[in-house]
GROMACS .gro file of C-alpha atoms in nm:
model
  430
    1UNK     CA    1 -15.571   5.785  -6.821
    2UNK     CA    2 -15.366   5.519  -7.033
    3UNK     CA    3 -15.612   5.313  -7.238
    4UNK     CA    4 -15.571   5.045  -7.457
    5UNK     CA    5 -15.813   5.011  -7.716
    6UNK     CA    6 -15.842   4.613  -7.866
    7UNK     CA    7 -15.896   4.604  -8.245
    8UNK     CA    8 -15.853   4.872  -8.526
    9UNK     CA    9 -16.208   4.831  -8.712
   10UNK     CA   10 -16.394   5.083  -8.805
   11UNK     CA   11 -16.535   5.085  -8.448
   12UNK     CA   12 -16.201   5.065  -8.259
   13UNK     CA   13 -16.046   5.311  -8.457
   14UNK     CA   14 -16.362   5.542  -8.374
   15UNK     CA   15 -16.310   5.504  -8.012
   16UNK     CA   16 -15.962   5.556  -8.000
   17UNK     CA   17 -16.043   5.905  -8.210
   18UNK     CA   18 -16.285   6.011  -7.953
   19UNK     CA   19 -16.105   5.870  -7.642
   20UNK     CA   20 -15.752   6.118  -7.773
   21UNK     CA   21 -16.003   6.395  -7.823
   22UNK     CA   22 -16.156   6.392  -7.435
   23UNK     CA   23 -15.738   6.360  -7.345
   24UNK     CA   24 -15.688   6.024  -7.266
   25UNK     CA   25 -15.343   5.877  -7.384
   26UNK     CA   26 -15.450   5.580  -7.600
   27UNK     CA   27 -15.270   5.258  -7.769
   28UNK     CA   28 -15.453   5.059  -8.028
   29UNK     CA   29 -15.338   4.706  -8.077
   30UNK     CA   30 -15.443   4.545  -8.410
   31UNK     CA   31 -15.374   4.187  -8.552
   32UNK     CA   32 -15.362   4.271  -8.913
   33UNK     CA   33 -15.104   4.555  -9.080
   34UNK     CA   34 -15.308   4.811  -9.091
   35UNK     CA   35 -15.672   4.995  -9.013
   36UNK     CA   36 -16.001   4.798  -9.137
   37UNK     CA   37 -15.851   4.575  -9.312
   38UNK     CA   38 -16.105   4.305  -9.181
   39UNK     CA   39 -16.525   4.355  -9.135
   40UNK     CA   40 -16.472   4.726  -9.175
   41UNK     CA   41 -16.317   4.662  -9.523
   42UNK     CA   42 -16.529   4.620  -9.792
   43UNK     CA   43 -16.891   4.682  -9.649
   44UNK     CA   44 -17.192   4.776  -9.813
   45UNK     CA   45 -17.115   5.142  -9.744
   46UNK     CA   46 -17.458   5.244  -9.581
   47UNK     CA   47 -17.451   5.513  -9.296
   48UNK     CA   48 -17.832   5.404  -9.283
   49UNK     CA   49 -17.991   5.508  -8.921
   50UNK     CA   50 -18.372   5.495  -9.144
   51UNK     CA   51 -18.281   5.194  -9.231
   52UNK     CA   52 -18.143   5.050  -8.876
   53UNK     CA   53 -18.387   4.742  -8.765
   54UNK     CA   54 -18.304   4.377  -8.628
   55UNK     CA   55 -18.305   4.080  -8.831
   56UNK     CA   56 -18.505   3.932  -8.556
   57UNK     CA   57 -18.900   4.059  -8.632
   58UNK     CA   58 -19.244   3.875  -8.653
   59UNK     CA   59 -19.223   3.655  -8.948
   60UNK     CA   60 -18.907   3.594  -8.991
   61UNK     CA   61 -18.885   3.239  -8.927
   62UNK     CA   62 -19.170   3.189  -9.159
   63UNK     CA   63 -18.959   3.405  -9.429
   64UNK     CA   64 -18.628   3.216  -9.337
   65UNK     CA   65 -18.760   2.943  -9.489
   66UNK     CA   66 -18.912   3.054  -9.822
   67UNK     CA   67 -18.529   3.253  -9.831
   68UNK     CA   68 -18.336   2.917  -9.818
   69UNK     CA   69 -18.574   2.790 -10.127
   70UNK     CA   70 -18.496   3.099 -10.337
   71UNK     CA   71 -18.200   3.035 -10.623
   72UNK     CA   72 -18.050   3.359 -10.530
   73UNK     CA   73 -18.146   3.327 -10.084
   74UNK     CA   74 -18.019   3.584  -9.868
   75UNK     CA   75 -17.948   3.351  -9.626
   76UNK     CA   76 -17.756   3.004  -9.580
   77UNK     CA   77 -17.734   2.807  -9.336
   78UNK     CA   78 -17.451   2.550  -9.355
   79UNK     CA   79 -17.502   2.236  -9.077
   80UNK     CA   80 -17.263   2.290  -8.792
   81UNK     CA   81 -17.274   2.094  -8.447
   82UNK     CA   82 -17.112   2.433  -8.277
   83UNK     CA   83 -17.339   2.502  -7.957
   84UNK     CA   84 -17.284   2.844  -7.924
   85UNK     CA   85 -17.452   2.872  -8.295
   86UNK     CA   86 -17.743   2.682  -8.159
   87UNK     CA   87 -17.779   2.915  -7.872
   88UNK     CA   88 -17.770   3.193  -8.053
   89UNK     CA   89 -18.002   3.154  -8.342
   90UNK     CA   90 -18.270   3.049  -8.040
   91UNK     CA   91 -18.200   3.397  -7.874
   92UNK     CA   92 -18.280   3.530  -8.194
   93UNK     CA   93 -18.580   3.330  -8.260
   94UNK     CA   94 -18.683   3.424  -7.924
   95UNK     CA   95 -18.702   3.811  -8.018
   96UNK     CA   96 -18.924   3.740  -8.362
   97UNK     CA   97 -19.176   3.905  -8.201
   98UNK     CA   98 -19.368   4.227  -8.255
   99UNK     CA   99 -19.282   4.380  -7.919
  100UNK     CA  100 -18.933   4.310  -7.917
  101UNK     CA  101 -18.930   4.402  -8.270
  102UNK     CA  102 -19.030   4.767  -8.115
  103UNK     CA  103 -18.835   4.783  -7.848
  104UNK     CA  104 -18.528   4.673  -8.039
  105UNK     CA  105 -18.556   4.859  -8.327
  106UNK     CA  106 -18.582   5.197  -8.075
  107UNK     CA  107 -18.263   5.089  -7.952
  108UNK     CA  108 -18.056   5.039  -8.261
  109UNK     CA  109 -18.261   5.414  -8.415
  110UNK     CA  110 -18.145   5.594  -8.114
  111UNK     CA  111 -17.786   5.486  -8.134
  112UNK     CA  112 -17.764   5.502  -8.513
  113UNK     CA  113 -17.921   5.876  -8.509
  114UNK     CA  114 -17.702   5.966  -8.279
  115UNK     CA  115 -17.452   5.851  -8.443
  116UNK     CA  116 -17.501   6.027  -8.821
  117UNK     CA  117 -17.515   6.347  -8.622
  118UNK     CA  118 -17.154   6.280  -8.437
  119UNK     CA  119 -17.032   6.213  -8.810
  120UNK     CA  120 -17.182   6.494  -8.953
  121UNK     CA  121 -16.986   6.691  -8.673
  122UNK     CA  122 -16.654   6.527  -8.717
  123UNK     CA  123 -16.673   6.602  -9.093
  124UNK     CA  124 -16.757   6.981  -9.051
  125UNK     CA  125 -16.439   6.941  -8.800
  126UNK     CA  126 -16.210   6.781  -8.992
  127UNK     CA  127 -16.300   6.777  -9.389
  128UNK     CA  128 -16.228   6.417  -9.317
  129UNK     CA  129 -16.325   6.300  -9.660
  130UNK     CA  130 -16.443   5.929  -9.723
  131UNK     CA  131 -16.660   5.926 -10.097
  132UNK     CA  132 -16.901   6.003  -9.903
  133UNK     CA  133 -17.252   6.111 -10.015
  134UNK     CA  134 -17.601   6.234  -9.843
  135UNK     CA  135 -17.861   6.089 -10.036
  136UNK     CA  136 -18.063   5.863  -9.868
  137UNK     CA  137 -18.113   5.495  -9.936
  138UNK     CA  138 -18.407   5.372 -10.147
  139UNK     CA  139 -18.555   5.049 -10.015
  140UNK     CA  140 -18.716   4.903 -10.308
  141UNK     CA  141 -19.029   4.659 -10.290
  142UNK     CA  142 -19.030   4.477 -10.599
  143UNK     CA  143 -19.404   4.328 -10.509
  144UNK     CA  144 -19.701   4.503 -10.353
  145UNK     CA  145 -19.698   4.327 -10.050
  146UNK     CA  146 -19.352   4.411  -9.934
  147UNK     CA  147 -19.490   4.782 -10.017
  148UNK     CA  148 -19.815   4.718  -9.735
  149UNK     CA  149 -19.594   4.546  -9.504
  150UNK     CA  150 -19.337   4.883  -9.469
  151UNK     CA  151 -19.630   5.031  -9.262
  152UNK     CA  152 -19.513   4.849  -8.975
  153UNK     CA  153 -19.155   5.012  -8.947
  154UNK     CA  154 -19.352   5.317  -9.087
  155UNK     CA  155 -19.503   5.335  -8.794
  156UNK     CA  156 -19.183   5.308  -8.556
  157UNK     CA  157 -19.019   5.523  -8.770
  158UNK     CA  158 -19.297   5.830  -8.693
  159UNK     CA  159 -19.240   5.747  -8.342
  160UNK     CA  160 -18.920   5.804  -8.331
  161UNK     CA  161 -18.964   6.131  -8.570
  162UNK     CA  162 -18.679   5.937  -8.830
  163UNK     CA  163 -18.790   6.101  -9.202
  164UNK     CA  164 -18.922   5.884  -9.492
  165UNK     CA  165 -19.057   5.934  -9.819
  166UNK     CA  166 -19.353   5.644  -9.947
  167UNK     CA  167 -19.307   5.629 -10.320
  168UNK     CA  168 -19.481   5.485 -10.618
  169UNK     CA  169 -19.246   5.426 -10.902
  170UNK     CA  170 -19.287   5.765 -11.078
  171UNK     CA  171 -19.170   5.919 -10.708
  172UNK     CA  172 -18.853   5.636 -10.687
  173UNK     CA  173 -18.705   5.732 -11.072
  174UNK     CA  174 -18.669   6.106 -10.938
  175UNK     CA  175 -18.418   5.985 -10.702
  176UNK     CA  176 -18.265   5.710 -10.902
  177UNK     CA  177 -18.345   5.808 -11.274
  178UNK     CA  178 -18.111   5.458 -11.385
  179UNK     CA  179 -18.433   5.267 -11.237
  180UNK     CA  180 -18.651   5.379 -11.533
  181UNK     CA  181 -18.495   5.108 -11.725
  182UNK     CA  182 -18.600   4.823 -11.522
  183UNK     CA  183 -18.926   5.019 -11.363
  184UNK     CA  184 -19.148   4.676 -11.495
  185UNK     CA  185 -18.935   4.520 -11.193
  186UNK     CA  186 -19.082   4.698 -10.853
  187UNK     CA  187 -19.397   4.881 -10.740
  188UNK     CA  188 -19.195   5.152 -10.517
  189UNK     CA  189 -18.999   5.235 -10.223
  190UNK     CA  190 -18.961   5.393  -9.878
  191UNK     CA  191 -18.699   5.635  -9.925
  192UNK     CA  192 -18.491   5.763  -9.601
  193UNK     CA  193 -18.318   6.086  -9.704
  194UNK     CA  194 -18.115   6.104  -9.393
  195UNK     CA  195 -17.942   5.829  -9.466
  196UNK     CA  196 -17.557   5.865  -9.624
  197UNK     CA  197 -17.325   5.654  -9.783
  198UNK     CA  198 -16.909   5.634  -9.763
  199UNK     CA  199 -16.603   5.396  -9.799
  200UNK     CA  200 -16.586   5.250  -9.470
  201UNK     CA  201 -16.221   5.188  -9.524
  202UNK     CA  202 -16.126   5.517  -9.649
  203UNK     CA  203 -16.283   5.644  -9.363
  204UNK     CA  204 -16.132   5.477  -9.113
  205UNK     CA  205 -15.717   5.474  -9.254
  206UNK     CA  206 -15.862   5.877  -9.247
  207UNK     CA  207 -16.002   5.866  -8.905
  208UNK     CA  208 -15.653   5.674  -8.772
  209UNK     CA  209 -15.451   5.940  -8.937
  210UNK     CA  210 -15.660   6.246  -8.728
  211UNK     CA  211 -15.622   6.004  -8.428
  212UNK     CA  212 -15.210   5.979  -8.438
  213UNK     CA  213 -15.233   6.352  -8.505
  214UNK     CA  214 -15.374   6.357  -8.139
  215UNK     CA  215 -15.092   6.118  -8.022
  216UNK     CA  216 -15.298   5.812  -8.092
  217UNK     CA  217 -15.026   5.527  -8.051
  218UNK     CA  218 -15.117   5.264  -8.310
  219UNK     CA  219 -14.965   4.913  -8.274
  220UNK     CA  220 -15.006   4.697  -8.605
  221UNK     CA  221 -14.935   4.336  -8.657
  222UNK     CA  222 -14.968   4.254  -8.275
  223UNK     CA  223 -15.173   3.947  -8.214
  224UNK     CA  224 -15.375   3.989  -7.873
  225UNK     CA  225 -15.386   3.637  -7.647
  226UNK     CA  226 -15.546   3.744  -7.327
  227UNK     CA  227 -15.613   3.964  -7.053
  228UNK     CA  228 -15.510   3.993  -6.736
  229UNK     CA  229 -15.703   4.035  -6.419
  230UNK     CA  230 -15.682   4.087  -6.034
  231UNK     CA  231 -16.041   4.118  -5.871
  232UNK     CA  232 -16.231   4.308  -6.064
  233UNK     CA  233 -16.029   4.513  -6.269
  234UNK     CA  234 -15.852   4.391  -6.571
  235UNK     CA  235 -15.443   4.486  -6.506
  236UNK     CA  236 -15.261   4.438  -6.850
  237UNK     CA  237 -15.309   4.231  -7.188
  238UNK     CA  238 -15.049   3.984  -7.305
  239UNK     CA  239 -14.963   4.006  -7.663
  240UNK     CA  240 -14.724   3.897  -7.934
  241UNK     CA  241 -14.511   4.215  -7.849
  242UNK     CA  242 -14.570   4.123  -7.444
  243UNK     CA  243 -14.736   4.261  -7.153
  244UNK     CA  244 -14.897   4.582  -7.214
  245UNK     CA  245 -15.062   4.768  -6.894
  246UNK     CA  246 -15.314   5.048  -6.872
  247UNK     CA  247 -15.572   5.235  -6.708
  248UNK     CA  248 -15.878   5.101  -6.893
  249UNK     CA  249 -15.937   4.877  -7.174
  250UNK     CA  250 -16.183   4.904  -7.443
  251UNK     CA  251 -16.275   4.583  -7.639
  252UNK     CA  252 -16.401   4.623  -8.021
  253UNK     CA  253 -16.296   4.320  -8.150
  254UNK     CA  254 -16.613   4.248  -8.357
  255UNK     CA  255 -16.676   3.880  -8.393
  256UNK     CA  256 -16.386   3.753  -8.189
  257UNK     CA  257 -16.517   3.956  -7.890
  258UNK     CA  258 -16.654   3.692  -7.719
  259UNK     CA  259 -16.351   3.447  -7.727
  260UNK     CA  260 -16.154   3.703  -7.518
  261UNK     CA  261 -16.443   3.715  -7.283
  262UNK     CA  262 -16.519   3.343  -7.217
  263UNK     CA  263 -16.142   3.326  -7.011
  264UNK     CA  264 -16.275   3.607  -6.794
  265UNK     CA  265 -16.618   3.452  -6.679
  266UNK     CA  266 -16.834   3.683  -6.943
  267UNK     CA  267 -17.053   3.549  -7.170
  268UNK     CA  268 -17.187   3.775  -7.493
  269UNK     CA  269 -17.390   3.657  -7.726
  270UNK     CA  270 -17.251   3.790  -8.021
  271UNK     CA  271 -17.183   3.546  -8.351
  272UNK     CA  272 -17.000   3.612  -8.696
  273UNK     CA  273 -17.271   3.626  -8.910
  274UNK     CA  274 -17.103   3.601  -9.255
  275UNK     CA  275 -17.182   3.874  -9.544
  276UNK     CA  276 -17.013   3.912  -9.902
  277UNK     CA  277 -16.971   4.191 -10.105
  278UNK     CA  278 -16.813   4.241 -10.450
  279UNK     CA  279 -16.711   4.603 -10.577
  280UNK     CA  280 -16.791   4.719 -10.940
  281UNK     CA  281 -16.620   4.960 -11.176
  282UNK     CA  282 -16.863   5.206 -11.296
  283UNK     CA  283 -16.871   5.151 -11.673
  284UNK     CA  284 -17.163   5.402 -11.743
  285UNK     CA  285 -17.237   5.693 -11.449
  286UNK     CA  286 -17.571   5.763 -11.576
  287UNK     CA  287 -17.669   5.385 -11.562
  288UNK     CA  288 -17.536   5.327 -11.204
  289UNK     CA  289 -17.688   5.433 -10.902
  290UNK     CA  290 -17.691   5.783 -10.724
  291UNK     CA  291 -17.686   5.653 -10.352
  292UNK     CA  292 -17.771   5.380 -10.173
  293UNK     CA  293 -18.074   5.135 -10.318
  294UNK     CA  294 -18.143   4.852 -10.084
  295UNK     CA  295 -18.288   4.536 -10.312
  296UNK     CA  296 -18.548   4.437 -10.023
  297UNK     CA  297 -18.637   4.106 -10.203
  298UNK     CA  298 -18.274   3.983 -10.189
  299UNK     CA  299 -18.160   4.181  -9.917
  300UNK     CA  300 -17.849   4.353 -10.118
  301UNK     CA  301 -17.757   4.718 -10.104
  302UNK     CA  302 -17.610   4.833 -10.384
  303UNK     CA  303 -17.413   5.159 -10.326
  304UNK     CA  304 -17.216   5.423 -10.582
  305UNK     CA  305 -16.908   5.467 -10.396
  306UNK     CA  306 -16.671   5.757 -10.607
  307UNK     CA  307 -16.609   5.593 -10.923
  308UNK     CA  308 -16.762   5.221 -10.806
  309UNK     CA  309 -17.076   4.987 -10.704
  310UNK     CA  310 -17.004   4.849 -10.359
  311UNK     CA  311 -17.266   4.564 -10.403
  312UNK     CA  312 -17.309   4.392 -10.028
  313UNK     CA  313 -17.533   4.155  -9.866
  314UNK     CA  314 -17.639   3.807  -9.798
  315UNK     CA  315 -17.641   3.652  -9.459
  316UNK     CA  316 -17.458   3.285  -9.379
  317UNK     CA  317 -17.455   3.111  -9.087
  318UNK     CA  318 -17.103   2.918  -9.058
  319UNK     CA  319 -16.902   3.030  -8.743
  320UNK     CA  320 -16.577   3.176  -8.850
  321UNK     CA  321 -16.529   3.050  -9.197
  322UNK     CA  322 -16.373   3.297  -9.444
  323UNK     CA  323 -16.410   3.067  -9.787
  324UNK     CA  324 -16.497   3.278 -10.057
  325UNK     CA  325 -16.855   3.056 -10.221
  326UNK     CA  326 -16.917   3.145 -10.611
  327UNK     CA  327 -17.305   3.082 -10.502
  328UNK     CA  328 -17.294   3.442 -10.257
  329UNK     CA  329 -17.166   3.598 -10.545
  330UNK     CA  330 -17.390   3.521 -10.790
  331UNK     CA  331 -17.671   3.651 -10.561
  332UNK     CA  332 -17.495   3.985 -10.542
  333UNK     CA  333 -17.408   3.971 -10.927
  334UNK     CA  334 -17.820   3.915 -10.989
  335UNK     CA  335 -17.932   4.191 -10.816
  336UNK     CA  336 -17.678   4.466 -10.915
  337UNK     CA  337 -17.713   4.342 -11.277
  338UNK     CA  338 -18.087   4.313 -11.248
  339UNK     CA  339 -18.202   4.634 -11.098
  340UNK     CA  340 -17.838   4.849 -11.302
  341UNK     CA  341 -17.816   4.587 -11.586
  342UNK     CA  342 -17.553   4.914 -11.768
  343UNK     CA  343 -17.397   5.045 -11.471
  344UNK     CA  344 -17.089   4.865 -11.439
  345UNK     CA  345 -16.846   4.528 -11.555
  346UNK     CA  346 -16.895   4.273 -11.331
  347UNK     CA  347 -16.716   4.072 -11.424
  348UNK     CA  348 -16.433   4.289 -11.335
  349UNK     CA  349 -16.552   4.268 -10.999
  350UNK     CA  350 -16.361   4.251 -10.691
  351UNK     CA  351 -16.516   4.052 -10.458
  352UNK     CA  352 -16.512   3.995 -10.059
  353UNK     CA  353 -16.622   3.833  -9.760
  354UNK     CA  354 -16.674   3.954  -9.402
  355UNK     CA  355 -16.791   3.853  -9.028
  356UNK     CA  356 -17.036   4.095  -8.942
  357UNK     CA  357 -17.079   4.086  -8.485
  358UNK     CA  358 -17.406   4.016  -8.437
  359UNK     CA  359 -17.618   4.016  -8.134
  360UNK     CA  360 -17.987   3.803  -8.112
  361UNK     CA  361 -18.187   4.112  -8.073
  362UNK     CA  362 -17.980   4.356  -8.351
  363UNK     CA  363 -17.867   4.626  -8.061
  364UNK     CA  364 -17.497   4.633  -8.035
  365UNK     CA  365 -17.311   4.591  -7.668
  366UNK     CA  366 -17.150   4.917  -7.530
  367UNK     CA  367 -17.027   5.031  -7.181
  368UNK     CA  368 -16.936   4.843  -6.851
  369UNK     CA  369 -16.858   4.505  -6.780
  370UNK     CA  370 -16.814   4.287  -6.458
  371UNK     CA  371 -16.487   4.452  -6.443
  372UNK     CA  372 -16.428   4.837  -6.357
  373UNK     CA  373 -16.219   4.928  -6.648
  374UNK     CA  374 -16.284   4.694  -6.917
  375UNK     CA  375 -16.555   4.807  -7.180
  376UNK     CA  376 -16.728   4.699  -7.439
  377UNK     CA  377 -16.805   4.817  -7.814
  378UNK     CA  378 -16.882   4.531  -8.010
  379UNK     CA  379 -17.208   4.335  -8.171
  380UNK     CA  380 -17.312   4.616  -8.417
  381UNK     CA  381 -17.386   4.378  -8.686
  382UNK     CA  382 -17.445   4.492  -9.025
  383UNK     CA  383 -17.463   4.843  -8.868
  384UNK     CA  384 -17.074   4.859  -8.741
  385UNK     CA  385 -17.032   5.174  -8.978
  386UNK     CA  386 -17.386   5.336  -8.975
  387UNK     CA  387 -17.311   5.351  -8.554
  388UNK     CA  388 -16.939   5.379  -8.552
  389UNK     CA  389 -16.883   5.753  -8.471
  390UNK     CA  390 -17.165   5.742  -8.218
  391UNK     CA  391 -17.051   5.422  -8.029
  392UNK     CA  392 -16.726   5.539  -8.034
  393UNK     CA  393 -16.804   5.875  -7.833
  394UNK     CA  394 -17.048   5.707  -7.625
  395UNK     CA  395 -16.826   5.499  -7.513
  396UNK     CA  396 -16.537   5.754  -7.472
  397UNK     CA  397 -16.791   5.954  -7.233
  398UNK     CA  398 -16.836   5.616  -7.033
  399UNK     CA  399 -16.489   5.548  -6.942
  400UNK     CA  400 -16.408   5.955  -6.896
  401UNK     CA  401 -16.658   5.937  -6.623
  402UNK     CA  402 -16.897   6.168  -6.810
  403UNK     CA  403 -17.271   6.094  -6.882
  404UNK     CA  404 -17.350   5.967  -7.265
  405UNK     CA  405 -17.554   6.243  -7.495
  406UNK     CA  406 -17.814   5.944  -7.529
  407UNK     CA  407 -17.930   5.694  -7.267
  408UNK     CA  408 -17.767   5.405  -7.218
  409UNK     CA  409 -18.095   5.209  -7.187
  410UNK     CA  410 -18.073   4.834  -7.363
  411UNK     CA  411 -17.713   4.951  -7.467
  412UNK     CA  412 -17.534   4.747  -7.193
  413UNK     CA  413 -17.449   4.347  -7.167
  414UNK     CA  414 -17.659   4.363  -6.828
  415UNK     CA  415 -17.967   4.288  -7.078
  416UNK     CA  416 -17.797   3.990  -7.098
  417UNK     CA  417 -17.659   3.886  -6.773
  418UNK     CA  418 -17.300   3.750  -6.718
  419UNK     CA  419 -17.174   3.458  -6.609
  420UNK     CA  420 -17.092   3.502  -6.254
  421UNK     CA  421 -17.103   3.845  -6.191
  422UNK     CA  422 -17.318   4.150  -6.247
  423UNK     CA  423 -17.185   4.421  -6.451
  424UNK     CA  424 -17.010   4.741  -6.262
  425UNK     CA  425 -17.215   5.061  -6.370
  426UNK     CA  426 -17.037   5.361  -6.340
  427UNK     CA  427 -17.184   5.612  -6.072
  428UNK     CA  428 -17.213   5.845  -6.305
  429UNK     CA  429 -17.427   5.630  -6.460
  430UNK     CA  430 -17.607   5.493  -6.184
   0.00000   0.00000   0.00000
C-alpha cells in the first residue's frame, strides 16, 4: 500500500522504518527541516521500560501540592482558562488510584518491554549507532520513605517479571562510583539494569537514513492543514505542497495530534505537557555519571550521553507555550550539580524545552480509529523514546493486516470512546 505517515518524531520516523521494512511504499510529511527536531530532540535520553509508570498513582494529588511549595518543584502549573486543560487534568485525577495505577502501569510495561527488545533487534540489524549505553537507570531515594514506598511498583514490577536491584548506598556507588561524593545525600536506590540510554536525536536522523535506504520518501518543511474524508475512510491530506493521497495514514504528531482530530469528529485526550532539559559538557568523566540516575525527589534524570549530561525533567502545565523560564532551569541545574557537583560546566549548558503527548492514564494511543485507514501513534508522554521502536512495529503490523507480537489490550482510543463513532477494529484483530 501507499501510506503517509504524519510527523517525523522519533515515533513517526519509527513507523515509517518499520512500515518500508513489511513493503509498504511510505511518505513522511514533516513541518520542521529535518528529523526530531521537536519533542524527540533533546530528551532525557532514557530507554527506561523498569522505569515506565503513569504520573497518575494514589497520592499524587496529595504530592502535587507539597511539589508546587518546593523552591526547585517538578511541577508548575501556570492559570489558564483552556477547557480542554481542565478536562484533562480531571481524567488524570480520576486514575490516582491504586487499581488504575496497576492496570496502567501493565499497559505502559508491556509496550515499553516490547519495545527495548525490537531495539535491541534493530541494532544487532543495523549497527545503527545512537551513544547509546545498557546500564540501567538508578532511581535514587534521597529519604527513607521514598525507599519503603518503591515496594509498591516493586511489587508490579515482580508481576510482570521486569528485573530490579534494591540497594543501600554501599550497593548504589558500585554502579555509580561519582555518587560517593555526595553519598550523605540519599539512603539508596532501585536499580533497573534493563534499562538503556541513547541520543534520541541521533537515533532518529540514523533511523530516517536506514528508512530512505528502503525507499522511505521523506517530505521536510511541509506544513500539514487537514485531512480529507469520504465515509469512513480518510482519502488524502492537504498540505503546504497540496493534496497528497494514499492508502492509509498514520498520525504521530505528538501533542498536536488531537487538533487534526477534532475536524474529523475524534476526540483524544492527549495534552502537551511541557518538560525542559539542558545538556552539559562533561568536564571530568570520572565525576559524571555512568548511565542513567533518576533524582526521584525532583523528578530529573540525569543521563551521560557520549561526551555530555543530558539533564531532563520537570513537568508544566501551560498548553502549547514554548518560552524558555530561567526558574525550570535552575531546577535541572540543582539536581545535576547537587547529586555530580564535578561532572560537568553548567554553565556552558545548552538548554531546551519540549511538549511531551500525554494521555490521563500514562498509556500511549496506538491502532484504529473511527476511520478504516487512519491510525494512531501518539500520547507516549515522557516515554515517546523508551516505546518508539515497539509502537512503531506494532503499529506497522496493524495497518499490514497482521496480528501485533503483544496484545493490543488498553492500547487503543476505544478506552476512550469517540465522538460520534466507534472505532473500526481490524478483523484481524477482532
Amino acid at each position: 500500500m501507499k501510506v503517509i505517515v504524519l510527523g517525523a518524531g522519533v515515533i513517526g520516523t519509527a513507523t515509517a522504518y518499520y512500515l518500508a521494512k513489511a513493503g509498504h511504499e511510505v511518505t513522511v510529511i514533516e513541518r520542521q527541516q529535518g528529523a526530531a527536531l521537536e519533542t524527540s530532540f533533546a530528551n532525557a535520553g532514557e530507554v527506561s521500560p523498569g522505569y515506565s509508570a503513569p504520573w497518575a498513582g494514589p497520592g499524587v494529588p496529595l504530592k502535587a501540592i507539597k511539589w508546587l511549595m518546593m523552591e526547585h518543584s517538578p511541577l508548575a502549573i501556570r492559570p489558564t482558562f483552556d477547557l480542554n486543560t481542565w478536562r484533562w487534568v480531571m481524567q488524570m485525577l480520576m486514575n490516582c488510584t491504586s487499581s488504575r495505577y496497576e492496570v496502567n502501569k501493565g499497559r505502559m510495561l508491556r509496550m515499553a518491554e516490547y519495545s527495548r527488545d525490537v531495539l535491541q533487534q534493530l541494532r544487532a540489524d543495523t549497527g545503527i549507532s545512537y551513544d547509546e549505553r545498557t546500564q540501567g537507570t538508578l532511581q535514587l531515594f534521597r529519604n527513607q520513605a521514598q525507599l519503603e514506598g518503591a515496594d509498591a511498583d516493586i511489587a508490579i514490577l515482580n508481576r510482570y517479571g521486569v528485573k530490579y536491584e534494591k540497594l543501600d548506598k554501599a550497593g548504589c556507588l558500585k554502579v555509580e562510583p561519582a555518587l560517593a561524593k555526595v553519598q550523605e545525600k540519599f539512603v539508596g536506590a532501585l536499580r533497573l539494569p534493563g534499562d538503556e540510554t541513547g541520543d534520541c536525536f541521533k537515533f532518529t536522523q540514523n533511523l530516517a537514513k536506514l528508512a530512505e535506504g528502503l525507499g522511505v520518501k521523506f517530505r521536510y518543511g511541509v506544513s500539514i492543514q487537514r485531512l480529507v474524508y469520504s465515509g469512513d475512510q480518510v482519502s488524502s491530506v492537504i498540505t503546504s505542497e497540496g493534496e497528497l493521497k494514499a492508502d492509509s495514514f498514520v498520525l504521530a504528531l505528538g501533542s498536536y495530534s488531537p487538533i487534526l482530530l477534532r475536524e474529523l469528529g475524534i476526540r483524544i485526550p492527549v495534552y502537551p505537557i511541557k518538560g525542559y532539559s539542558i545538556t552539559v559538557p562533561i568536564t571530568d568523566a570520572s565525576a559524571a555519571p555512568e548511565s542513567t540516575v533518576m533524582d526521584e525527589t525532583y523528578k530529573v534524570a540525569i543521563t551521560r550521553l557520549g561526551d555530555r549530561i543530558r539533564v531532563g525533567g520537570t513537568a508544566e502545565i501551560t498548553g502549547y507555550n514554548l518560552e524558555l523560564r530561567a526558574d525550570r532551569r535552575a531546577t535541572l541545574e540543582y539536581s545535576v550539580s547537587d547529586l555530580f557537583p564535578a561532572g560537568g560546566d553548567v554553565s556552558k549548558a545548552e538548554f531546551w524545552t519540549g511538549l511531551r503527548p500525554m494521555t490521563p492514564d500514562g498509556t500511549p494511543v496506538v491502532g484504529p480509529t473511527p476511520y478504516r485507514n487512519l491510525f494512531l501513534n501518539t500520547g507516549h508522554g515522557t516515554l515517546g523514546w523508551t516505546m518508539a521502536c515497539g509502537s512503531g512495529q506494532f503499529v506497522a503490523d496493524i495497518v499490514s493486516g497482521k496480528r501485533p507480537a503483544i496484545s493490543t489490550e488498553g492500547l487503543f482510543m476505544s478506552r476512550y470512546g469517540s465522538v460520534n463513532r466507534p472505532i473500526i477494529v481490524p478483523k484481524e484483530l477482532a
